Amino acid sequence: MTRLDNQQIAERDLRVVWHPCTQMKDHETLPLVPIARGEGPWLYDFDGRRYLDAISSWWVNLFGHCNPTINAALRQQLGRLEHVILAGFTHEPVLELSERLVKLLPEGLTRCFYADNGSAGVEVAVKMSYHYWLNRGQPAKRRFVTLSNSYHGETLGALSVGDVALYKQVYQPLLLDVITVPSPDCYAREAGEDWESHSRRMFAHMEATLERHAHEVAAVIVEPLVQCAGGMRMYHPVWLSMLREACDRHGVHLIADEIAVGFGRTGTLFACEQASIRPDFICLSKGLTSGYLPLSVVVTTEDVFDAFYDDYTKLSAFLHSHSFTGNPLACTAALATLDLFASGQVLERNRTLAARMARAAAPLADHPGVGEVRQTGMILAIEMVRDRLGRQPFDWRERRGLRAYRHALSREVLLRPLGNVLYWMPPYVLTDEEVDLLGVVTAESLELACA
Ligand SMILES: *Cc1c(COP(=O)(O)O)cnc(C)c1O
């Protein structure tokens, strides 16, 4: 057999594979990148080129590709059990993972329900919250409150409770009727206003909505601290503390979607810790398995669990399932991930790494095409604008981000801008030199994209 090269693979691929979140016609001019192998933060193609994975392969990878610890754990588990039904049966990886998550999560989150991807996890939380109120004799509480510019996944329920027009608008006729409240997004703050004052001020919208609608609302769903798919827009933790207090006062659940921000992304293991709050539901996925295998978990309270616990004939049980619920291999990858957090000083090291990222991005802040450089922990975003003073955005049809993407690839860096937002959300194993390379290549990409 002859050795495959990039072009051969790409040609065959484009005849049969329909790629996610892609206008396939783009590939008439945009080369597809076939990856042969990965190691640490690097991906290697079939032509001998490599790419620094600055976006953690869609925000999932934490400890590098082909991590030796996770690989070894998976090999062991493969020899024991690949999968078993989780209804009526159980296994060690799911048991141990649940015990360890409950210990790590804010106190009071004690019941773990598994699904197999982030969107499915959001569906679980949404259905459970509605069903809780139904079981408690409050069937009117069936609506959900969400934030403008939020993202919670692509399945119809998850899409309903999100608000990124690009993904949502076409499907609107198929979706649930939700209540959308302005986001505390600090990019929109007044000149001279700090993040905290802006976030506090913006809470008035949420308070007014809850006052008016609490009787028909099951839950508020939010992405704690960073609205990732919505362009890495960030806000102050005080807004979450205010939300917790208001949800309690109005008798509404709080669903924290930490699918993207969980597991050390924002500087703490979970973003909610920065507001010292305990949500009623927390959704975890992505980094849960260090990006190895699809898995999600919704962790909730004894109060919620109790509302479903009764004689079978009362028909109050949560009869939701997925074929691969609690898959042992995926749970093993998650356990190895927790081992890595426990054995190394990951959060401490991330603080140093985040400071290095800030230094590497600092020179970009004064560029005429940059409206803002913002950062929360291991997420750093650069907002490209047409006019810096008026913060006039570039027309989306100009596809400036795509220009940056192309240039960065030619320089061995995988950036995947969200519209006009360039961002870094790298694996936690980057070296200082790799961070500096990101800075240099991003500066070049920005220059080209804004020209
Ligand atoms: C990625 C993401 C999801 C959806 O997860 P999938 O596994 O892609 O379905 C949900 N919520 C947030 C905040 C996400 O970033």
PDB file of N, CA and C in Angstrom, residues 196-284:
ATOM      1  N   GLU A 196     -17.896  44.584  37.061  1.00  0.00           N
ATOM      2  CA  GLU A 196     -18.831  44.299  38.139  1.00  0.00           C
ATOM      3  C   GLU A 196     -20.048  45.227  38.094  1.00  0.00           C
ATOM      4  N   SER A 197     -19.805  46.535  37.918  1.00  0.00           N
ATOM      5  CA  SER A 197     -20.942  47.470  37.889  1.00  0.00           C
ATOM      6  C   SER A 197     -21.857  47.147  36.716  1.00  0.00           C
ATOM      7  N   HIS A 198     -21.240  46.850  35.566  1.00  0.00           N
ATOM      8  CA  HIS A 198     -22.063  46.541  34.402  1.00  0.00           C
ATOM      9  C   HIS A 198     -22.916  45.302  34.651  1.00  0.00           C
ATOM     10  N   SER A 199     -22.291  44.249  35.195  1.00  0.00           N
ATOM     11  CA  SER A 199     -23.018  43.004  35.416  1.00  0.00           C
ATOM     12  C   SER A 199     -24.145  43.212  36.427  1.00  0.00           C
ATOM     13  N   ARG A 200     -23.852  43.983  37.486  1.00  0.00           N
ATOM     14  CA  ARG A 200     -24.892  44.298  38.475  1.00  0.00           C
ATOM     15  C   ARG A 200     -26.055  45.032  37.828  1.00  0.00           C
ATOM     16  N   ARG A 201     -25.717  46.050  37.046  1.00  0.00           N
ATOM     17  CA  ARG A 201     -26.750  46.870  36.400  1.00  0.00           C
ATOM     18  C   ARG A 201     -27.616  46.006  35.483  1.00  0.00           C
ATOM     19  N   MET A 202     -26.968  45.104  34.733  1.00  0.00           N
ATOM     20  CA  MET A 202     -27.715  44.274  33.779  1.00  0.00           C
ATOM     21  C   MET A 202     -28.653  43.294  34.474  1.00  0.00           C
ATOM     22  N   PHE A 203     -28.406  43.024  35.760  1.00  0.00           N
ATOM     23  CA  PHE A 203     -29.265  42.051  36.432  1.00  0.00           C
ATOM     24  C   PHE A 203     -30.703  42.531  36.543  1.00  0.00           C
ATOM     25  N   ALA A 204     -30.919  43.838  36.471  1.00  0.00           N
ATOM     26  CA  ALA A 204     -32.284  44.386  36.553  1.00  0.00           C
ATOM     27  C   ALA A 204     -33.213  43.717  35.538  1.00  0.00           C
ATOM     28  N   HIS A 205     -32.684  43.382  34.359  1.00  0.00           N
ATOM     29  CA  HIS A 205     -33.523  42.738  33.328  1.00  0.00           C
ATOM     30  C   HIS A 205     -34.003  41.364  33.802  1.00  0.00           C
ATOM     31  N   MET A 206     -33.086  40.623  34.409  1.00  0.00           N
ATOM     32  CA  MET A 206     -33.443  39.291  34.900  1.00  0.00           C
ATOM     33  C   MET A 206     -34.451  39.396  36.038  1.00  0.00           C
ATOM     34  N   GLU A 207     -34.208  40.339  36.935  1.00  0.00           N
ATOM     35  CA  GLU A 207     -35.112  40.506  38.074  1.00  0.00           C
ATOM     36  C   GLU A 207     -36.527  40.825  37.578  1.00  0.00           C
ATOM     37  N   ALA A 208     -36.634  41.724  36.631  1.00  0.00           N
ATOM     38  CA  ALA A 208     -37.946  42.122  36.122  1.00  0.00           C
ATOM     39  C   ALA A 208     -38.644  40.929  35.467  1.00  0.00           C
ATOM     40  N   THR A 209     -37.882  40.129  34.722  1.00  0.00           N
ATOM     41  CA  THR A 209     -38.467  38.969  34.037  1.00  0.00           C
ATOM     42  C   THR A 209     -38.966  37.945  35.044  1.00  0.00           C
ATOM     43  N   LEU A 210     -38.175  37.701  36.077  1.00  0.00           N
ATOM     44  CA  LEU A 210     -38.582  36.699  37.068  1.00  0.00           C
ATOM     45  C   LEU A 210     -39.804  37.187  37.840  1.00  0.00           C
ATOM     46  N   GLU A 211     -39.824  38.469  38.155  1.00  0.00           N
ATOM     47  CA  GLU A 211     -40.975  39.025  38.865  1.00  0.00           C
ATOM     48  C   GLU A 211     -42.250  38.782  38.076  1.00  0.00           C
ATOM     49  N   ARG A 212     -42.149  38.988  36.773  1.00  0.00           N
ATOM     50  CA  ARG A 212     -43.323  38.917  35.926  1.00  0.00           C
ATOM     51  C   ARG A 212     -43.688  37.471  35.577  1.00  0.00           C
ATOM     52  N   HIS A 213     -42.688  36.609  35.376  1.00  0.00           N
ATOM     53  CA  HIS A 213     -42.967  35.302  34.789  1.00  0.00           C
ATOM     54  C   HIS A 213     -42.725  34.095  35.693  1.00  0.00           C
ATOM     55  N   ALA A 214     -42.235  34.293  36.912  1.00  0.00           N
ATOM     56  CA  ALA A 214     -41.823  33.142  37.731  1.00  0.00           C
ATOM     57  C   ALA A 214     -42.905  32.061  37.818  1.00  0.00           C
ATOM     58  N   HIS A 215     -44.162  32.456  37.857  1.00  0.00           N
ATOM     59  CA  HIS A 215     -45.249  31.475  38.003  1.00  0.00           C
ATOM     60  C   HIS A 215     -45.293  30.490  36.835  1.00  0.00           C
ATOM     61  N   GLU A 216     -44.750  30.867  35.675  1.00  0.00           N
ATOM     62  CA  GLU A 216     -44.788  29.965  34.510  1.00  0.00           C
ATOM     63  C   GLU A 216     -43.391  29.516  34.088  1.00  0.00           C
ATOM     64  N   VAL A 217     -42.394  29.794  34.936  1.00  0.00           N
ATOM     65  CA  VAL A 217     -41.011  29.455  34.577  1.00  0.00           C
ATOM     66  C   VAL A 217     -40.502  28.280  35.408  1.00  0.00           C
ATOM     67  N   ALA A 218     -39.938  27.274  34.713  1.00  0.00           N
ATOM     68  CA  ALA A 218     -39.331  26.137  35.405  1.00  0.00           C
ATOM     69  C   ALA A 218     -37.909  26.485  35.831  1.00  0.00           C
ATOM     70  N   ALA A 219     -37.128  27.044  34.902  1.00  0.00           N
ATOM     71  CA  ALA A 219     -35.717  27.270  35.196  1.00  0.00           C
ATOM     72  C   ALA A 219     -35.131  28.398  34.355  1.00  0.00           C
ATOM     73  N   VAL A 220     -34.055  28.967  34.891  1.00  0.00           N
ATOM     74  CA  VAL A 220     -33.186  29.871  34.132  1.00  0.00           C
ATOM     75  C   VAL A 220     -31.964  29.043  33.767  1.00  0.00           C
ATOM     76  N   ILE A 221     -31.561  29.078  32.500  1.00  0.00           N
ATOM     77  CA  ILE A 221     -30.347  28.358  32.097  1.00  0.00           C
ATOM     78  C   ILE A 221     -29.284  29.353  31.664  1.00  0.00           C
ATOM     79  N   VAL A 222     -28.079  29.188  32.192  1.00  0.00           N
ATOM     80  CA  VAL A 222     -26.982  30.102  31.850  1.00  0.00           C
ATOM     81  C   VAL A 222     -25.660  29.364  31.651  1.00  0.00           C
ATOM     82  N   GLU A 223     -24.780  29.999  30.878  1.00  0.00           N
ATOM     83  CA  GLU A 223     -23.382  29.589  30.785  1.00  0.00           C
ATOM     84  C   GLU A 223     -22.635  30.446  31.809  1.00  0.00           C
ATOM     85  N   PRO A 224     -22.170  29.881  32.904  1.00  0.00           N
ATOM     86  CA  PRO A 224     -21.485  30.677  33.913  1.00  0.00           C
ATOM     87  C   PRO A 224     -20.211  31.367  33.383  1.00  0.00           C
ATOM     88  N   LEU A 225     -20.123  32.656  33.564  1.00  0.00           N
ATOM     89  CA  LEU A 225     -18.963  33.529  33.298  1.00  0.00           C
ATOM     90  C   LEU A 225     -18.608  33.786  31.837  1.00  0.00           C
ATOM     91  N   VAL A 226     -18.696  32.773  30.957  1.00  0.00           N
ATOM     92  CA  VAL A 226     -18.310  32.999  29.560  1.00  0.00           C
ATOM     93  C   VAL A 226     -19.351  32.399  28.620  1.00  0.00           C
ATOM     94  N   GLN A 227     -19.887  33.245  27.723  1.00  0.00           N
ATOM     95  CA  GLN A 227     -20.768  32.752  26.668  1.00  0.00           C
ATOM     96  C   GLN A 227     -19.852  32.381  25.499  1.00  0.00           C
ATOM     97  N   CYS A 228     -19.526  31.116  25.432  1.00  0.00           N
ATOM     98  CA  CYS A 228     -18.435  30.712  24.538  1.00  0.00           C
ATOM     99  C   CYS A 228     -18.822  30.788  23.065  1.00  0.00           C
ATOM    100  N   ALA A 229     -19.808  30.000  22.629  1.00  0.00           N
ATOM    101  CA  ALA A 229     -20.154  29.986  21.204  1.00  0.00           C
ATOM    102  C   ALA A 229     -20.638  31.357  20.743  1.00  0.00           C
ATOM    103  N   GLY A 230     -21.160  32.145  21.661  1.00  0.00           N
ATOM    104  CA  GLY A 230     -21.629  33.490  21.338  1.00  0.00           C
ATOM    105  C   GLY A 230     -20.488  34.489  21.189  1.00  0.00           C
ATOM    106  N   GLY A 231     -19.267  34.015  21.015  1.00  0.00           N
ATOM    107  CA  GLY A 231     -18.135  34.901  20.760  1.00  0.00           C
ATOM    108  C   GLY A 231     -17.287  35.162  21.994  1.00  0.00           C
ATOM    109  N   MET A 232     -17.242  34.198  22.924  1.00  0.00           N
ATOM    110  CA  MET A 232     -16.415  34.338  24.131  1.00  0.00           C
ATOM    111  C   MET A 232     -16.706  35.665  24.836  1.00  0.00           C
ATOM    112  N   ARG A 233     -18.002  35.940  25.009  1.00  0.00           N
ATOM    113  CA  ARG A 233     -18.401  37.140  25.747  1.00  0.00           C
ATOM    114  C   ARG A 233     -18.421  36.794  27.237  1.00  0.00           C
ATOM    115  N   MET A 234     -17.940  37.719  28.072  1.00  0.00           N
ATOM    116  CA  MET A 234     -17.682  37.407  29.484  1.00  0.00           C
ATOM    117  C   MET A 234     -18.419  38.355  30.417  1.00  0.00           C
ATOM    118  N   TYR A 235     -18.669  37.892  31.641  1.00  0.00           N
ATOM    119  CA  TYR A 235     -19.285  38.760  32.641  1.00  0.00           C
ATOM    120  C   TYR A 235     -18.763  38.438  34.035  1.00  0.00           C
ATOM    121  N   HIS A 236     -19.134  39.293  34.979  1.00  0.00           N
ATOM    122  CA  HIS A 236     -18.618  39.203  36.348  1.00  0.00           C
ATOM    123  C   HIS A 236     -19.401  38.173  37.165  1.00  0.00           C
ATOM    124  N   PRO A 237     -18.708  37.440  38.056  1.00  0.00           N
ATOM    125  CA  PRO A 237     -19.389  36.430  38.878  1.00  0.00           C
ATOM    126  C   PRO A 237     -20.537  36.990  39.727  1.00  0.00           C
ATOM    127  N   VAL A 238     -20.494  38.286  40.034  1.00  0.00           N
ATOM    128  CA  VAL A 238     -21.544  38.834  40.894  1.00  0.00           C
ATOM    129  C   VAL A 238     -22.929  38.610  40.282  1.00  0.00           C
ATOM    130  N   TRP A 239     -22.979  38.609  38.946  1.00  0.00           N
ATOM    131  CA  TRP A 239     -24.277  38.394  38.274  1.00  0.00           C
ATOM    132  C   TRP A 239     -24.836  37.012  38.622  1.00  0.00           C
ATOM    133  N   LEU A 240     -23.958  36.022  38.740  1.00  0.00           N
ATOM    134  CA  LEU A 240     -24.403  34.659  39.083  1.00  0.00           C
ATOM    135  C   LEU A 240     -24.893  34.596  40.528  1.00  0.00           C
ATOM    136  N   SER A 241     -24.202  35.308  41.421  1.00  0.00           N
ATOM    137  CA  SER A 241     -24.647  35.331  42.821  1.00  0.00           C
ATOM    138  C   SER A 241     -26.041  35.946  42.901  1.00  0.00           C
ATOM    139  N   MET A 242     -26.246  37.026  42.142  1.00  0.00           N
ATOM    140  CA  MET A 242     -27.555  37.685  42.149  1.00  0.00           C
ATOM    141  C   MET A 242     -28.615  36.759  41.561  1.00  0.00           C
ATOM    142  N   LEU A 243     -28.224  36.009  40.544  1.00  0.00           N
ATOM    143  CA  LEU A 243     -29.181  35.084  39.917  1.00  0.00           C
ATOM    144  C   LEU A 243     -29.593  33.994  40.910  1.00  0.00           C
ATOM    145  N   ARG A 244     -28.610  33.456  41.641  1.00  0.00           N
ATOM    146  CA  ARG A 244     -28.930  32.400  42.617  1.00  0.00           C
ATOM    147  C   ARG A 244     -29.955  32.908  43.635  1.00  0.00           C
ATOM    148  N   GLU A 245     -29.674  34.102  44.141  1.00  0.00           N
ATOM    149  CA  GLU A 245     -30.555  34.684  45.161  1.00  0.00           C
ATOM    150  C   GLU A 245     -31.961  34.890  44.581  1.00  0.00           C
ATOM    151  N   ALA A 246     -32.034  35.411  43.356  1.00  0.00           N
ATOM    152  CA  ALA A 246     -33.342  35.703  42.755  1.00  0.00           C
ATOM    153  C   ALA A 246     -34.099  34.417  42.421  1.00  0.00           C
ATOM    154  N   CYS A 247     -33.400  33.398  41.954  1.00  0.00           N
ATOM    155  CA  CYS A 247     -34.065  32.126  41.638  1.00  0.00           C
ATOM    156  C   CYS A 247     -34.675  31.528  42.910  1.00  0.00           C
ATOM    157  N   ASP A 248     -33.937  31.610  44.017  1.00  0.00           N
ATOM    158  CA  ASP A 248     -34.467  31.115  45.294  1.00  0.00           C
ATOM    159  C   ASP A 248     -35.720  31.899  45.687  1.00  0.00           C
ATOM    160  N   ARG A 249     -35.605  33.200  45.603  1.00  0.00           N
ATOM    161  CA  ARG A 249     -36.710  34.067  46.017  1.00  0.00           C
ATOM    162  C   ARG A 249     -37.953  33.829  45.164  1.00  0.00           C
ATOM    163  N   HIS A 250     -37.772  33.565  43.870  1.00  0.00           N
ATOM    164  CA  HIS A 250     -38.915  33.410  42.968  1.00  0.00           C
ATOM    165  C   HIS A 250     -39.325  31.951  42.757  1.00  0.00           C
ATOM    166  N   GLY A 251     -38.625  31.009  43.373  1.00  0.00           N
ATOM    167  CA  GLY A 251     -38.994  29.607  43.209  1.00  0.00           C
ATOM    168  C   GLY A 251     -38.791  29.110  41.784  1.00  0.00           C
ATOM    169  N   VAL A 252     -37.599  29.343  41.269  1.00  0.00           N
ATOM    170  CA  VAL A 252     -37.247  28.934  39.905  1.00  0.00           C
ATOM    171  C   VAL A 252     -35.909  28.201  39.964  1.00  0.00           C
ATOM    172  N   HIS A 253     -35.763  27.128  39.173  1.00  0.00           N
ATOM    173  CA  HIS A 253     -34.489  26.401  39.148  1.00  0.00           C
ATOM    174  C   HIS A 253     -33.408  27.202  38.428  1.00  0.00           C
ATOM    175  N   LEU A 254     -32.188  26.930  38.816  1.00  0.00           N
ATOM    176  CA  LEU A 254     -31.036  27.493  38.110  1.00  0.00           C
ATOM    177  C   LEU A 254     -30.247  26.338  37.481  1.00  0.00           C
ATOM    178  N   ILE A 255     -30.158  26.353  36.147  1.00  0.00           N
ATOM    179  CA  ILE A 255     -29.365  25.347  35.424  1.00  0.00           C
ATOM    180  C   ILE A 255     -28.057  25.996  34.991  1.00  0.00           C
ATOM    181  N   ALA A 256     -26.932  25.464  35.487  1.00  0.00           N
ATOM    182  CA  ALA A 256     -25.620  25.973  35.079  1.00  0.00           C
ATOM    183  C   ALA A 256     -25.064  25.052  34.004  1.00  0.00           C
ATOM    184  N   ASP A 257     -24.946  25.581  32.800  1.00  0.00           N
ATOM    185  CA  ASP A 257     -24.374  24.811  31.697  1.00  0.00           C
ATOM    186  C   ASP A 257     -22.861  25.058  31.700  1.00  0.00           C
ATOM    187  N   GLU A 258     -22.136  24.169  32.381  1.00  0.00           N
ATOM    188  CA  GLU A 258     -20.664  24.295  32.446  1.00  0.00           C
ATOM    189  C   GLU A 258     -19.997  23.329  31.466  1.00  0.00           C
ATOM    190  N   ILE A 259     -20.700  23.025  30.392  1.00  0.00           N
ATOM    191  CA  ILE A 259     -20.175  22.087  29.403  1.00  0.00           C
ATOM    192  C   ILE A 259     -18.852  22.588  28.827  1.00  0.00           C
ATOM    193  N   ALA A 260     -18.775  23.903  28.572  1.00  0.00           N
ATOM    194  CA  ALA A 260     -17.531  24.463  28.029  1.00  0.00           C
ATOM    195  C   ALA A 260     -16.612  25.010  29.120  1.00  0.00           C
ATOM    196  N   VAL A 261     -17.187  25.579  30.184  1.00  0.00           N
ATOM    197  CA  VAL A 261     -16.348  26.299  31.152  1.00  0.00           C
ATOM    198  C   VAL A 261     -15.909  25.452  32.349  1.00  0.00           C
ATOM    199  N   GLY A 262     -16.457  24.249  32.476  1.00  0.00           N
ATOM    200  CA  GLY A 262     -16.091  23.391  33.599  1.00  0.00           C
ATOM    201  C   GLY A 262     -14.662  22.874  33.478  1.00  0.00           C
ATOM    202  N   PHE A 263     -14.181  22.248  34.525  1.00  0.00           N
ATOM    203  CA  PHE A 263     -12.869  21.590  34.546  1.00  0.00           C
ATOM    204  C   PHE A 263     -11.701  22.540  34.280  1.00  0.00           C
ATOM    205  N   GLY A 264     -11.715  23.643  35.028  1.00  0.00           N
ATOM    206  CA  GLY A 264     -10.529  24.487  35.097  1.00  0.00           C
ATOM    207  C   GLY A 264     -10.401  25.563  34.033  1.00  0.00           C
ATOM    208  N   ARG A 265     -11.346  25.659  33.114  1.00  0.00           N
ATOM    209  CA  ARG A 265     -11.224  26.639  32.026  1.00  0.00           C
ATOM    210  C   ARG A 265     -11.178  28.082  32.510  1.00  0.00           C
ATOM    211  N   THR A 266     -11.951  28.373  33.565  1.00  0.00           N
ATOM    212  CA  THR A 266     -12.083  29.778  33.966  1.00  0.00           C
ATOM    213  C   THR A 266     -11.190  30.136  35.156  1.00  0.00           C
ATOM    214  N   GLY A 267     -10.359  29.192  35.601  1.00  0.00           N
ATOM    215  CA  GLY A 267      -9.461  29.484  36.718  1.00  0.00           C
ATOM    216  C   GLY A 267      -9.801  28.684  37.964  1.00  0.00           C
ATOM    217  N   THR A 268     -11.064  28.295  38.102  1.00  0.00           N
ATOM    218  CA  THR A 268     -11.477  27.404  39.190  1.00  0.00           C
ATOM    219  C   THR A 268     -11.951  26.104  38.541  1.00  0.00           C
ATOM    220  N   LEU A 269     -12.059  25.031  39.331  1.00  0.00           N
ATOM    221  CA  LEU A 269     -12.463  23.763  38.714  1.00  0.00           C
ATOM    222  C   LEU A 269     -13.814  23.929  38.020  1.00  0.00           C
ATOM    223  N   PHE A 270     -14.764  24.556  38.718  1.00  0.00           N
ATOM    224  CA  PHE A 270     -16.050  24.893  38.102  1.00  0.00           C
ATOM    225  C   PHE A 270     -16.255  26.404  38.209  1.00  0.00           C
ATOM    226  N   ALA A 271     -16.843  26.983  37.168  1.00  0.00           N
ATOM    227  CA  ALA A 271     -16.990  28.446  37.122  1.00  0.00           C
ATOM    228  C   ALA A 271     -17.892  28.955  38.247  1.00  0.00           C
ATOM    229  N   CYS A 272     -18.910  28.162  38.620  1.00  0.00           N
ATOM    230  CA  CYS A 272     -19.846  28.568  39.678  1.00  0.00           C
ATOM    231  C   CYS A 272     -19.152  28.868  40.996  1.00  0.00           C
ATOM    232  N   GLU A 273     -17.990  28.230  41.213  1.00  0.00           N
ATOM    233  CA  GLU A 273     -17.257  28.451  42.464  1.00  0.00           C
ATOM    234  C   GLU A 273     -16.910  29.926  42.643  1.00  0.00           C
ATOM    235  N   GLN A 274     -16.685  30.632  41.532  1.00  0.00           N
ATOM    236  CA  GLN A 274     -16.263  32.032  41.635  1.00  0.00           C
ATOM    237  C   GLN A 274     -17.386  32.920  42.151  1.00  0.00           C
ATOM    238  N   ALA A 275     -18.630  32.422  42.083  1.00  0.00           N
ATOM    239  CA  ALA A 275     -19.757  33.174  42.625  1.00  0.00           C
ATOM    240  C   ALA A 275     -20.249  32.520  43.911  1.00  0.00           C
ATOM    241  N   SER A 276     -19.529  31.479  44.359  1.00  0.00           N
ATOM    242  CA  SER A 276     -19.934  30.721  45.547  1.00  0.00           C
ATOM    243  C   SER A 276     -21.400  30.293  45.501  1.00  0.00           C
ATOM    244  N   ILE A 277     -21.819  29.798  44.363  1.00  0.00           N
ATOM    245  CA  ILE A 277     -23.217  29.358  44.277  1.00  0.00           C
ATOM    246  C   ILE A 277     -23.306  27.871  43.980  1.00  0.00           C
ATOM    247  N   ARG A 278     -24.454  27.309  44.308  1.00  0.00           N
ATOM    248  CA  ARG A 278     -24.764  25.936  43.940  1.00  0.00           C
ATOM    249  C   ARG A 278     -26.006  25.959  43.055  1.00  0.00           C
ATOM    250  N   PRO A 279     -25.844  25.621  41.775  1.00  0.00           N
ATOM    251  CA  PRO A 279     -27.023  25.577  40.910  1.00  0.00           C
ATOM    252  C   PRO A 279     -27.898  24.374  41.284  1.00  0.00           C
ATOM    253  N   ASP A 280     -29.115  24.312  40.735  1.00  0.00           N
ATOM    254  CA  ASP A 280     -29.974  23.142  40.968  1.00  0.00           C
ATOM    255  C   ASP A 280     -29.602  22.005  40.026  1.00  0.00           C
ATOM    256  N   PHE A 281     -29.052  22.389  38.876  1.00  0.00           N
ATOM    257  CA  PHE A 281     -28.555  21.404  37.912  1.00  0.00           C
ATOM    258  C   PHE A 281     -27.237  21.946  37.361  1.00  0.00           C
ATOM    259  N   ILE A 282     -26.234  21.080  37.269  1.00  0.00           N
ATOM    260  CA  ILE A 282     -25.024  21.486  36.550  1.00  0.00           C
ATOM    261  C   ILE A 282     -24.828  20.484  35.415  1.00  0.00           C
ATOM    262  N   CYS A 283     -24.583  21.005  34.200  1.00  0.00           N
ATOM    263  CA  CYS A 283     -24.360  20.142  33.033  1.00  0.00           C
ATOM    264  C   CYS A 283     -22.867  20.147  32.719  1.00  0.00           C
ATOM    265  N   LEU A 284     -22.282  18.971  32.618  1.00  0.00           N
ATOM    266  CA  LEU A 284     -20.854  18.835  32.314  1.00  0.00           C
ATOM    267  C   LEU A 284     -20.659  17.925  31.105  1.00  0.00           C
TER     268      LEU A 284
END
